[in-house]
Amino acid sequence: MKVTQISEHIWKCSIWIVIPISVWIVKSDRGLTLVDAGIPWMARGVLKQMKALNLPLERIVLTHGHSDHTGSIKKILDVHQVPVYAHELELPYMEGELPYPGRKKAQMSVEPGIAQPLDMQSIGGLVPYLTPGHSPGHVAFYHEQDQVLLAGDLFTSKRGQLQQPMAMFTADMEQAVGSGAIVAQLKPKLVSICHGGEVQLPHQQYEAYKSRWMDSQTGQSNVHS
Ligand SMILES: [Zn+2]
Ligand SMILES: [Zn+2]
């Protein structure tokens, strides 16, 4: 597993299985918050990195409930008994009560009773923002002090450029592109995403990102630039 410190308080842990899959460990004065939980094979490396940071894990928060974001929860809870939070809109999908929009079958990625509704208040230095579209209860977490937005699957990226989330796994692309406006609102220094590299000053790209989407919808070519 590759561990990169992306800002003063945030470490990104990634592995590659065709695409990168990442989680974030966020440090505060009192302890650690794990943002997303990747796939089961990541548990060991994540636990090792948390140990190296020498602070107790306080909680796990989820950007959303897809299985590539929840896979190591059980193994981590075996070692640290901490609460797990996801947006309340996401719970019925990840708990297998409802199929994610656009999917045929409901699928359980987290056993009911493990995750509880996220209180949308600052937690461990992170402010949650509801950013639906990729999934109904998708949340991005903004670290105000570091000015880093942990955006889960709100975007992907390519060579420092914002890209749409993976279409196959995205419930409502139009809504997801609209939710991306969070970068124009917050103007973070950096947006960090699960399946790709960081993007600097993403607010400078948002309009272009949105136009590319709109052009793709109308079939017009982009005549600006
Ligand atoms: Zn996803
Ligand atoms: Zn994902």
Coordinates of N, CA and C and ligand atoms in Angstrom, one line a residue:
M1 N 0.8 -1.2 0.0 CA 0.0 0.0 0.0 C 0.9 1.2 0.0
K2 N 0.4 2.2 -0.8 CA 1.2 3.5 -0.8 C 0.5 4.5 0.1
V3 N 1.4 5.1 1.0 CA 0.8 6.1 1.9 C 1.5 7.4 1.6
T4 N 0.7 8.4 1.3 CA 1.1 9.8 1.0 C 0.5 10.8 1.9
Q5 N 1.4 11.6 2.6 CA 0.8 12.7 3.4 C 0.5 13.8 2.4
I6 N -0.8 14.1 2.3 CA -1.2 15.1 1.3 C -1.4 16.5 1.9
S7 N -1.4 16.6 3.2 CA -1.5 17.9 3.9 C -1.1 17.7 5.3
E8 N -1.1 18.8 6.1 CA -0.5 18.6 7.5 C -1.2 17.5 8.3
H9 N -2.6 17.4 8.1 CA -3.3 16.4 8.9 C -3.8 15.2 8.2
I10 N -3.5 15.1 7.0 CA -4.2 14.0 6.2 C -3.2 13.1 5.4
W11 N -3.4 11.8 5.6 CA -2.6 10.8 4.9 C -3.6 10.0 4.0
K12 N -3.1 9.8 2.8 CA -3.9 9.0 1.8 C -3.3 7.7 1.6
C13 N -4.0 6.6 1.8 CA -3.5 5.2 1.6 C -4.2 4.6 0.4
S14 N -3.4 4.2 -0.5 CA -4.0 3.7 -1.8 C -3.4 2.3 -2.2
I15 N -4.2 1.5 -2.8 CA -3.7 0.4 -3.5 C -4.2 0.4 -5.0
W16 N -3.6 -0.4 -5.8 CA -4.1 -0.4 -7.2 C -4.6 -1.8 -7.6
I17 N -5.9 -1.8 -8.0 CA -6.5 -3.0 -8.5 C -7.2 -2.5 -9.8
V18 N -6.5 -2.5 -10.9 CA -6.9 -1.9 -12.1 C -7.0 -0.4 -12.0
I19 N -7.7 0.1 -11.0 CA -7.7 1.5 -10.7 C -7.2 1.7 -9.2
P20 N -6.8 2.9 -8.9 CA -6.5 3.1 -7.5 C -7.7 3.1 -6.6
I21 N -7.5 2.6 -5.4 CA -8.6 2.6 -4.4 C -7.9 3.2 -3.1
S22 N -8.6 4.3 -2.6 CA -7.9 5.0 -1.5 C -8.8 5.2 -0.3
V23 N -8.2 5.4 0.8 CA -8.8 5.8 2.1 C -8.0 7.0 2.6
W24 N -8.5 7.7 3.6 CA -7.8 8.8 4.2 C -7.8 8.6 5.7
I25 N -6.6 8.9 6.3 CA -6.5 9.0 7.8 C -6.3 10.4 8.1
V26 N -7.2 11.0 8.9 CA -7.1 12.4 9.3 C -6.8 12.5 10.8
K27 N -5.8 13.3 11.1 CA -5.3 13.4 12.4 C -5.8 14.7 13.0
S28 N -6.3 14.6 14.3 CA -6.6 15.8 15.0 C -5.8 15.8 16.3
D29 N -5.9 16.7 17.2 CA -5.2 16.7 18.5 C -5.5 15.4 19.3
R30 N -6.7 15.0 19.2 CA -7.1 13.9 20.1 C -7.0 12.5 19.5
G31 N -7.2 12.4 18.2 CA -7.2 11.1 17.6 C -7.3 11.1 16.1
L32 N -7.7 10.0 15.6 CA -7.7 9.8 14.1 C -9.1 9.5 13.6
T33 N -9.4 10.0 12.5 CA -10.7 9.7 11.8 C -10.3 8.9 10.5
L34 N -10.9 7.8 10.2 CA -10.7 7.1 9.0 C -11.8 7.5 8.1
V35 N -11.5 8.0 6.9 CA -12.5 8.4 5.9 C -12.5 7.3 4.8
D36 N -13.6 6.6 4.8 CA -13.8 5.4 3.9 C -12.9 4.2 4.3
A37 N -13.2 3.0 3.8 CA -12.6 1.9 4.3 C -12.1 0.9 3.2
G38 N -12.2 1.4 2.0 CA -11.5 0.6 0.9 C -12.0 -0.8 0.8
I39 N -11.1 -1.7 0.4 CA -11.5 -3.1 0.2 C -10.8 -3.9 1.3
P40 N -11.2 -5.2 1.6 CA -10.7 -5.9 2.7 C -9.2 -6.0 2.8
W41 N -8.5 -6.1 1.7 CA -7.0 -6.2 1.7 C -6.3 -5.0 2.3
M42 N -7.0 -3.9 2.4 CA -6.4 -2.7 2.8 C -6.3 -2.6 4.4
A43 N -7.0 -3.4 5.1 CA -7.1 -3.3 6.5 C -5.8 -3.3 7.2
R44 N -4.9 -4.3 6.8 CA -3.6 -4.4 7.5 C -2.8 -3.1 7.3
G45 N -2.7 -2.7 6.1 CA -1.9 -1.5 5.9 C -2.4 -0.2 6.5
V46 N -3.7 -0.1 6.6 CA -4.4 1.0 7.2 C -4.1 1.0 8.7
L47 N -4.3 -0.2 9.3 CA -4.0 -0.4 10.8 C -2.6 0.0 11.1
K48 N -1.7 -0.5 10.2 CA -0.3 -0.2 10.4 C 0.0 1.3 10.4
Q49 N -0.6 2.0 9.5 CA -0.3 3.4 9.3 C -1.0 4.2 10.5
M50 N -2.1 3.7 11.0 CA -2.7 4.4 12.2 C -1.8 4.2 13.4
K51 N -1.2 3.0 13.5 CA -0.3 2.7 14.6 C 0.9 3.6 14.6
A52 N 1.4 3.8 13.4 CA 2.6 4.7 13.2 C 2.2 6.1 13.6
L53 N 1.0 6.6 13.5 CA 0.6 7.9 13.8 C 0.4 8.1 15.3
N54 N 0.3 6.9 16.0 CA 0.4 6.9 17.5 C -0.7 7.7 18.2
L55 N -1.9 7.6 17.6 CA -3.1 8.3 18.2 C -4.2 7.3 18.0
P56 N -5.2 7.3 19.0 CA -6.3 6.3 18.9 C -7.3 6.7 17.7
L57 N -7.8 5.6 17.1 CA -8.8 5.8 16.1 C -10.1 6.2 16.8
E58 N -10.8 7.2 16.4 CA -12.0 7.7 17.1 C -13.2 7.3 16.3
R59 N -13.1 7.2 15.0 CA -14.4 6.9 14.2 C -14.0 6.6 12.8
I60 N -15.0 6.0 12.1 CA -14.9 5.8 10.7 C -16.0 6.6 10.1
V61 N -15.8 7.4 9.1 CA -16.8 8.1 8.4 C -16.8 7.6 6.9
L62 N -17.9 7.5 6.3 CA -18.0 7.0 4.9 C -18.5 8.1 4.0
T63 N -17.8 8.3 2.8 CA -18.3 9.2 1.8 C -19.6 8.6 1.2
H64 N -19.7 7.3 1.1 CA -20.9 6.5 0.6 C -20.6 5.1 0.8
G65 N -21.7 4.3 0.5 CA -21.6 2.9 0.9 C -21.2 1.8 -0.1
H66 N -20.7 2.3 -1.3 CA -20.3 1.2 -2.3 C -19.2 0.3 -1.6
S67 N -19.2 -0.9 -2.1 CA -18.3 -1.9 -1.4 C -16.8 -1.6 -1.5
D68 N -16.4 -0.8 -2.5 CA -15.0 -0.5 -2.5 C -14.6 0.7 -1.5
H69 N -15.6 1.1 -0.7 CA -15.4 2.1 0.3 C -15.7 1.6 1.7
T70 N -16.2 0.3 1.8 CA -16.6 -0.2 3.1 C -15.9 -1.5 3.4
G71 N -15.1 -2.0 2.5 CA -14.6 -3.4 2.6 C -13.8 -3.8 3.9
S72 N -13.0 -2.8 4.4 CA -12.2 -3.2 5.6 C -12.8 -2.8 6.9
I73 N -14.1 -2.4 6.9 CA -14.7 -1.9 8.2 C -14.6 -3.0 9.2
K74 N -15.0 -4.2 8.9 CA -15.1 -5.3 9.8 C -13.8 -5.6 10.5
K75 N -12.7 -5.7 9.6 CA -11.4 -6.0 10.2 C -10.9 -4.9 11.0
I76 N -11.2 -3.7 10.7 CA -10.8 -2.5 11.6 C -11.5 -2.5 12.9
L77 N -12.8 -2.8 12.8 CA -13.6 -2.8 14.0 C -13.2 -4.0 15.0
D78 N -12.6 -5.0 14.4 CA -12.1 -6.1 15.2 C -11.0 -5.6 16.2
V79 N -10.3 -4.6 15.7 CA -9.2 -4.1 16.5 C -9.6 -2.8 17.3
H80 N -10.3 -2.0 16.6 CA -10.8 -0.7 17.3 C -12.3 -0.7 17.3
Q81 N -12.9 -0.6 18.5 CA -14.4 -0.6 18.5 C -14.8 0.9 18.5
V82 N -15.0 1.4 17.3 CA -15.4 2.8 17.1 C -16.7 2.9 16.3
P83 N -17.4 4.1 16.4 CA -18.6 4.2 15.6 C -18.3 4.4 14.2
V84 N -19.2 4.0 13.3 CA -19.1 4.2 11.9 C -20.3 5.1 11.5
Y85 N -20.0 6.1 10.7 CA -21.1 7.0 10.3 C -21.2 7.1 8.7
A86 N -22.4 7.2 8.3 CA -22.7 7.5 6.8 C -23.9 8.3 6.8
H87 N -24.1 9.1 5.7 CA -25.3 9.9 5.6 C -26.6 9.0 5.7
E88 N -27.6 9.5 6.4 CA -28.8 8.7 6.6 C -29.5 8.3 5.3
L89 N -29.3 9.1 4.3 CA -29.9 8.8 3.0 C -29.2 7.6 2.3
E90 N -28.0 7.3 2.7 CA -27.2 6.2 2.2 C -27.5 4.9 2.8
L91 N -27.9 5.0 4.1 CA -28.0 3.7 4.9 C -28.9 2.6 4.2
P92 N -30.1 2.9 3.8 CA -30.9 1.8 3.2 C -30.3 1.1 2.0
Y93 N -29.4 1.9 1.3 CA -28.8 1.2 0.1 C -27.6 0.4 0.5
M94 N -26.8 0.9 1.4 CA -25.6 0.1 1.8 C -26.0 -1.1 2.7
E95 N -27.1 -0.9 3.3 CA -27.5 -2.1 4.2 C -28.4 -3.1 3.4
G96 N -28.5 -2.9 2.1 CA -29.2 -3.9 1.3 C -30.7 -3.9 1.3
E97 N -31.3 -2.8 1.9 CA -32.7 -2.6 1.9 C -33.3 -2.2 0.6
L98 N -32.5 -1.4 -0.1 CA -32.9 -0.9 -1.4 C -31.8 -1.0 -2.4
P99 N -32.1 -1.3 -3.7 CA -31.0 -1.3 -4.7 C -30.6 0.1 -5.0
Y100 N -29.3 0.4 -5.2 CA -28.8 1.7 -5.6 C -29.6 2.0 -6.9
P101 N -29.9 3.3 -7.1 CA -30.6 3.7 -8.3 C -29.9 3.2 -9.5
G102 N -30.6 2.6 -10.5 CA -30.0 2.1 -11.7 C -29.4 0.7 -11.5
R103 N -29.5 0.1 -10.3 CA -29.0 -1.3 -10.2 C -30.3 -2.1 -10.0
K104 N -30.1 -3.4 -10.4 CA -31.3 -4.3 -10.3 C -31.5 -4.8 -8.9
K105 N -30.4 -5.2 -8.3 CA -30.6 -5.9 -7.0 C -30.0 -5.1 -5.9
A106 N -30.7 -5.2 -4.7 CA -30.2 -4.6 -3.5 C -29.0 -5.4 -3.1
Q107 N -28.0 -4.8 -2.5 CA -26.8 -5.5 -2.1 C -26.3 -4.9 -0.8
M108 N -26.0 -5.8 0.1 CA -25.5 -5.3 1.4 C -24.0 -5.1 1.4
S109 N -23.5 -3.9 1.6 CA -22.1 -3.7 1.8 C -21.7 -3.5 3.2
V110 N -22.6 -3.1 4.1 CA -22.4 -3.0 5.5 C -23.6 -3.6 6.2
E111 N -23.3 -4.5 7.2 CA -24.4 -5.1 7.9 C -25.2 -4.1 8.7
P112 N -26.5 -4.2 8.6 CA -27.4 -3.3 9.4 C -27.0 -3.2 10.8
G113 N -27.0 -2.0 11.4 CA -26.6 -1.9 12.8 C -25.2 -1.4 13.0
I114 N -24.3 -1.6 12.0 CA -22.9 -1.2 12.2 C -22.8 0.3 12.0
A115 N -23.4 0.9 10.9 CA -23.3 2.3 10.7 C -24.5 3.1 11.2
Q116 N -24.2 4.3 11.7 CA -25.2 5.2 12.2 C -25.3 6.4 11.4
P117 N -26.4 7.2 11.4 CA -26.5 8.4 10.6 C -25.5 9.4 11.0
L118 N -24.9 10.0 10.0 CA -23.9 11.0 10.3 C -24.6 12.3 10.7
D119 N -24.1 12.9 11.8 CA -24.5 14.2 12.2 C -23.8 15.2 11.3
M120 N -24.4 16.1 10.6 CA -23.8 16.9 9.6 C -23.1 18.1 10.2
Q121 N -22.3 17.9 11.3 CA -21.6 18.9 12.0 C -20.1 18.5 11.8
S122 N -19.2 19.5 12.1 CA -17.8 19.2 12.0 C -17.4 18.1 13.0
I123 N -16.6 17.2 12.4 CA -16.2 16.0 13.2 C -14.8 15.6 12.9
G124 N -13.9 15.6 13.9 CA -12.5 15.3 13.7 C -11.8 16.3 12.8
G125 N -12.3 17.6 12.8 CA -11.7 18.6 11.9 C -12.3 18.6 10.5
L126 N -13.3 17.8 10.3 CA -13.9 17.6 8.9 C -15.3 18.1 8.9
V127 N -15.7 18.9 8.0 CA -17.1 19.3 7.8 C -17.7 18.5 6.7
P128 N -18.8 17.8 7.0 CA -19.4 17.0 5.9 C -20.4 17.9 5.1
Y129 N -20.4 17.6 3.8 CA -21.3 18.2 2.8 C -22.0 17.2 2.0
L130 N -23.3 17.2 2.0 CA -24.1 16.2 1.1 C -23.8 16.6 -0.3
T131 N -23.3 15.6 -1.1 CA -23.0 15.8 -2.5 C -23.6 14.7 -3.3
P132 N -24.9 14.6 -3.4 CA -25.5 13.4 -4.0 C -25.3 13.3 -5.6
G133 N -25.6 12.2 -6.1 CA -25.5 12.0 -7.6 C -24.8 10.7 -7.8
H134 N -23.5 10.6 -7.4 CA -22.8 9.3 -7.6 C -23.6 8.2 -6.8
S135 N -24.0 8.6 -5.6 CA -25.0 7.8 -4.8 C -25.9 8.8 -4.1
P136 N -27.0 8.3 -3.6 CA -28.0 9.2 -3.1 C -27.6 10.0 -1.8
G137 N -26.7 9.3 -1.0 CA -26.3 10.0 0.2 C -24.8 10.2 0.2
H138 N -24.2 10.5 -0.9 CA -22.8 10.8 -1.0 C -22.4 12.0 -0.2
V139 N -21.3 11.9 0.5 CA -20.9 13.1 1.3 C -19.4 13.4 1.0
A140 N -19.0 14.6 0.9 CA -17.6 15.0 0.8 C -17.3 15.7 2.1
F141 N -16.0 15.5 2.6 CA -15.6 16.0 3.8 C -14.5 17.1 3.6
Y142 N -14.8 18.3 4.2 CA -13.9 19.4 4.0 C -13.0 19.6 5.3
H143 N -11.7 19.5 5.1 CA -10.8 19.8 6.2 C -10.5 21.3 6.1
E144 N -11.1 22.1 7.0 CA -11.0 23.6 6.8 C -9.6 24.0 7.1
Q145 N -9.0 23.5 8.1 CA -7.6 24.0 8.4 C -6.6 23.7 7.3
D146 N -6.7 22.6 6.7 CA -5.8 22.2 5.6 C -6.3 22.7 4.2
Q147 N -7.6 23.1 4.2 CA -8.2 23.4 2.9 C -8.2 22.3 1.9
V148 N -8.5 21.1 2.4 CA -8.5 20.0 1.5 C -9.9 19.4 1.5
L149 N -10.4 19.1 0.4 CA -11.7 18.4 0.3 C -11.5 16.9 -0.1
L150 N -12.0 16.1 0.8 CA -12.0 14.6 0.6 C -13.3 14.3 -0.1
A151 N -13.2 14.0 -1.4 CA -14.4 14.0 -2.2 C -14.9 12.6 -2.6
G152 N -14.3 11.6 -2.1 CA -14.8 10.2 -2.4 C -14.9 10.0 -3.9
D153 N -16.1 9.7 -4.3 CA -16.3 9.4 -5.8 C -17.1 10.5 -6.4
L154 N -17.0 11.7 -5.9 CA -17.7 12.9 -6.5 C -17.1 13.1 -7.9
F155 N -15.7 12.9 -8.0 CA -15.0 13.1 -9.2 C -14.1 11.9 -9.4
T156 N -13.5 11.8 -10.6 CA -12.3 11.1 -10.8 C -11.3 12.2 -11.4
S157 N -10.1 11.8 -11.7 CA -9.2 12.8 -12.3 C -8.3 12.1 -13.3
K158 N -7.7 13.0 -14.1 CA -6.7 12.5 -15.1 C -5.7 13.6 -15.3
R159 N -4.5 13.4 -15.0 CA -3.4 14.3 -15.1 C -3.8 15.7 -14.5
G160 N -4.2 15.7 -13.3 CA -4.5 16.9 -12.6 C -5.8 17.6 -13.1
Q161 N -6.6 16.9 -13.9 CA -7.9 17.5 -14.4 C -9.1 16.8 -13.8
L162 N -10.1 17.6 -13.4 CA -11.3 17.0 -12.9 C -12.0 16.2 -13.9
Q163 N -12.5 15.0 -13.6 CA -13.2 14.2 -14.5 C -14.5 13.7 -13.8
Q164 N -15.5 13.3 -14.6 CA -16.7 12.8 -14.0 C -16.4 11.5 -13.3
P165 N -17.3 11.2 -12.3 CA -17.2 9.9 -11.6 C -17.5 8.8 -12.6
M166 N -17.1 7.6 -12.3 CA -17.3 6.4 -13.2 C -18.8 6.2 -13.5
A167 N -19.2 6.3 -14.8 CA -20.6 6.4 -15.2 C -21.3 5.1 -14.8
M168 N -20.6 4.0 -14.9 CA -21.2 2.7 -14.6 C -21.7 2.6 -13.2
F169 N -21.1 3.3 -12.3 CA -21.4 3.2 -10.9 C -22.1 4.4 -10.3
T170 N -22.4 5.3 -11.2 CA -23.0 6.6 -10.8 C -24.5 6.6 -11.0
A171 N -25.3 6.9 -9.9 CA -26.7 6.8 -10.0 C -27.3 7.9 -10.9
D172 N -26.8 9.1 -10.7 CA -27.4 10.3 -11.5 C -26.3 11.2 -11.8
M173 N -25.8 11.1 -13.0 CA -24.6 11.9 -13.4 C -24.9 13.4 -13.4
E174 N -26.0 13.8 -13.9 CA -26.4 15.2 -13.9 C -26.3 15.8 -12.5
Q175 N -26.9 15.1 -11.5 CA -26.8 15.5 -10.1 C -25.4 15.5 -9.6
A176 N -24.6 14.5 -10.0 CA -23.2 14.4 -9.5 C -22.4 15.6 -10.0
V177 N -22.6 16.0 -11.3 CA -21.9 17.1 -11.9 C -22.3 18.4 -11.1
G178 N -23.6 18.5 -10.9 CA -24.1 19.7 -10.1 C -23.5 19.7 -8.7
S179 N -23.4 18.6 -8.0 CA -22.9 18.5 -6.7 C -21.4 18.9 -6.7
G180 N -20.7 18.7 -7.8 CA -19.3 19.1 -7.9 C -19.1 20.6 -7.7
A181 N -20.2 21.4 -7.7 CA -20.1 22.8 -7.5 C -19.6 23.1 -6.1
I182 N -19.5 22.1 -5.2 CA -19.0 22.3 -3.9 C -17.6 22.9 -4.0
V183 N -16.8 22.5 -5.0 CA -15.4 23.0 -5.1 C -15.4 24.5 -5.5
A184 N -16.5 25.0 -6.2 CA -16.6 26.4 -6.5 C -17.0 27.2 -5.3
Q185 N -17.8 26.5 -4.4 CA -18.2 27.1 -3.2 C -17.1 27.2 -2.2
L186 N -16.4 26.1 -1.9 CA -15.4 26.1 -0.9 C -14.0 26.6 -1.3
K187 N -13.7 26.5 -2.6 CA -12.4 26.8 -3.1 C -11.3 26.2 -2.3
P188 N -11.3 24.9 -2.2 CA -10.2 24.2 -1.5 C -8.9 24.3 -2.3
K189 N -7.8 24.2 -1.6 CA -6.4 24.2 -2.2 C -6.3 22.9 -3.0
L190 N -6.9 21.8 -2.5 CA -6.7 20.5 -3.1 C -8.0 19.7 -2.9
V191 N -8.4 19.0 -4.0 CA -9.4 18.0 -3.8 C -8.8 16.6 -4.0
S192 N -9.1 15.7 -3.0 CA -8.5 14.4 -3.1 C -9.6 13.4 -3.3
I193 N -9.4 12.5 -4.2 CA -10.5 11.6 -4.6 C -10.1 10.2 -4.4
C194 N -11.0 9.3 -4.4 CA -10.7 7.9 -4.1 C -10.0 7.2 -5.2
H195 N -10.5 7.4 -6.5 CA -9.9 6.6 -7.6 C -9.1 7.5 -8.5
G196 N -8.2 8.2 -8.0 CA -7.4 9.1 -8.9 C -6.5 10.0 -8.1
G197 N -5.6 10.8 -8.8 CA -4.7 11.7 -8.1 C -5.4 13.0 -7.7
E198 N -4.7 13.7 -6.8 CA -5.2 15.0 -6.3 C -5.4 16.0 -7.5
V199 N -6.3 17.0 -7.3 CA -6.4 18.1 -8.2 C -6.2 19.4 -7.4
Q200 N -5.3 20.2 -7.8 CA -5.0 21.5 -7.2 C -6.0 22.5 -7.6
L201 N -6.4 23.4 -6.7 CA -7.3 24.5 -7.0 C -8.5 24.1 -7.9
P202 N -9.2 23.1 -7.5 CA -10.3 22.6 -8.4 C -11.3 23.6 -8.8
H203 N -11.5 24.6 -8.0 CA -12.6 25.6 -8.4 C -12.2 26.3 -9.7
Q204 N -10.9 26.4 -10.0 CA -10.6 27.0 -11.3 C -11.0 26.2 -12.5
Q205 N -11.3 24.9 -12.2 CA -11.6 24.0 -13.4 C -13.1 23.7 -13.4
Y206 N -13.9 24.1 -12.4 CA -15.2 23.6 -12.3 C -16.1 24.0 -13.5
E207 N -16.0 25.2 -13.9 CA -16.9 25.7 -15.0 C -16.6 24.9 -16.3
A208 N -15.3 24.7 -16.5 CA -14.9 23.9 -17.7 C -15.4 22.5 -17.6
Y209 N -15.3 21.9 -16.4 CA -15.8 20.6 -16.2 C -17.2 20.4 -16.4
K210 N -18.0 21.4 -15.9 CA -19.4 21.4 -16.1 C -19.8 21.6 -17.6
S211 N -19.1 22.5 -18.3 CA -19.4 22.7 -19.7 C -19.1 21.5 -20.5
R212 N -18.0 20.8 -20.2 CA -17.7 19.6 -20.9 C -18.9 18.6 -20.8
W213 N -19.5 18.5 -19.6 CA -20.6 17.6 -19.4 C -21.8 18.1 -20.2
M214 N -22.1 19.4 -20.1 CA -23.3 19.9 -20.8 C -23.1 19.8 -22.3
D215 N -21.9 20.0 -22.8 CA -21.7 19.8 -24.3 C -21.9 18.4 -24.7
S216 N -21.5 17.5 -23.8 CA -21.6 16.0 -24.1 C -23.1 15.7 -24.1
Q217 N -23.9 16.4 -23.4 CA -25.4 16.1 -23.4 C -26.1 16.6 -24.6
T218 N -25.6 17.8 -25.1 CA -26.3 18.4 -26.3 C -25.7 17.9 -27.6
G219 N -24.5 17.2 -27.5 CA -23.9 16.8 -28.7 C -23.1 17.9 -29.4
Q220 N -23.1 19.1 -28.8 CA -22.3 20.1 -29.4 C -20.8 20.0 -29.1
S221 N -20.0 20.5 -30.0 CA -18.6 20.5 -29.7 C -18.3 21.8 -28.9
N222 N -17.2 21.7 -28.1 CA -16.9 22.9 -27.3 C -16.2 23.9 -28.2
V223 N -16.8 25.0 -28.4 CA -16.2 26.0 -29.3 C -15.4 27.1 -28.6
H224 N -15.5 27.1 -27.2 CA -14.6 28.0 -26.5 C -13.2 27.5 -26.6
S225 N -12.3 28.0 -25.9 CA -10.9 27.7 -25.9 C -10.2 28.1 -27.2
Ligands
ZN1 ZN -18.7 4.8 -5.5
ZN2 ZN -15.5 4.0 -5.4

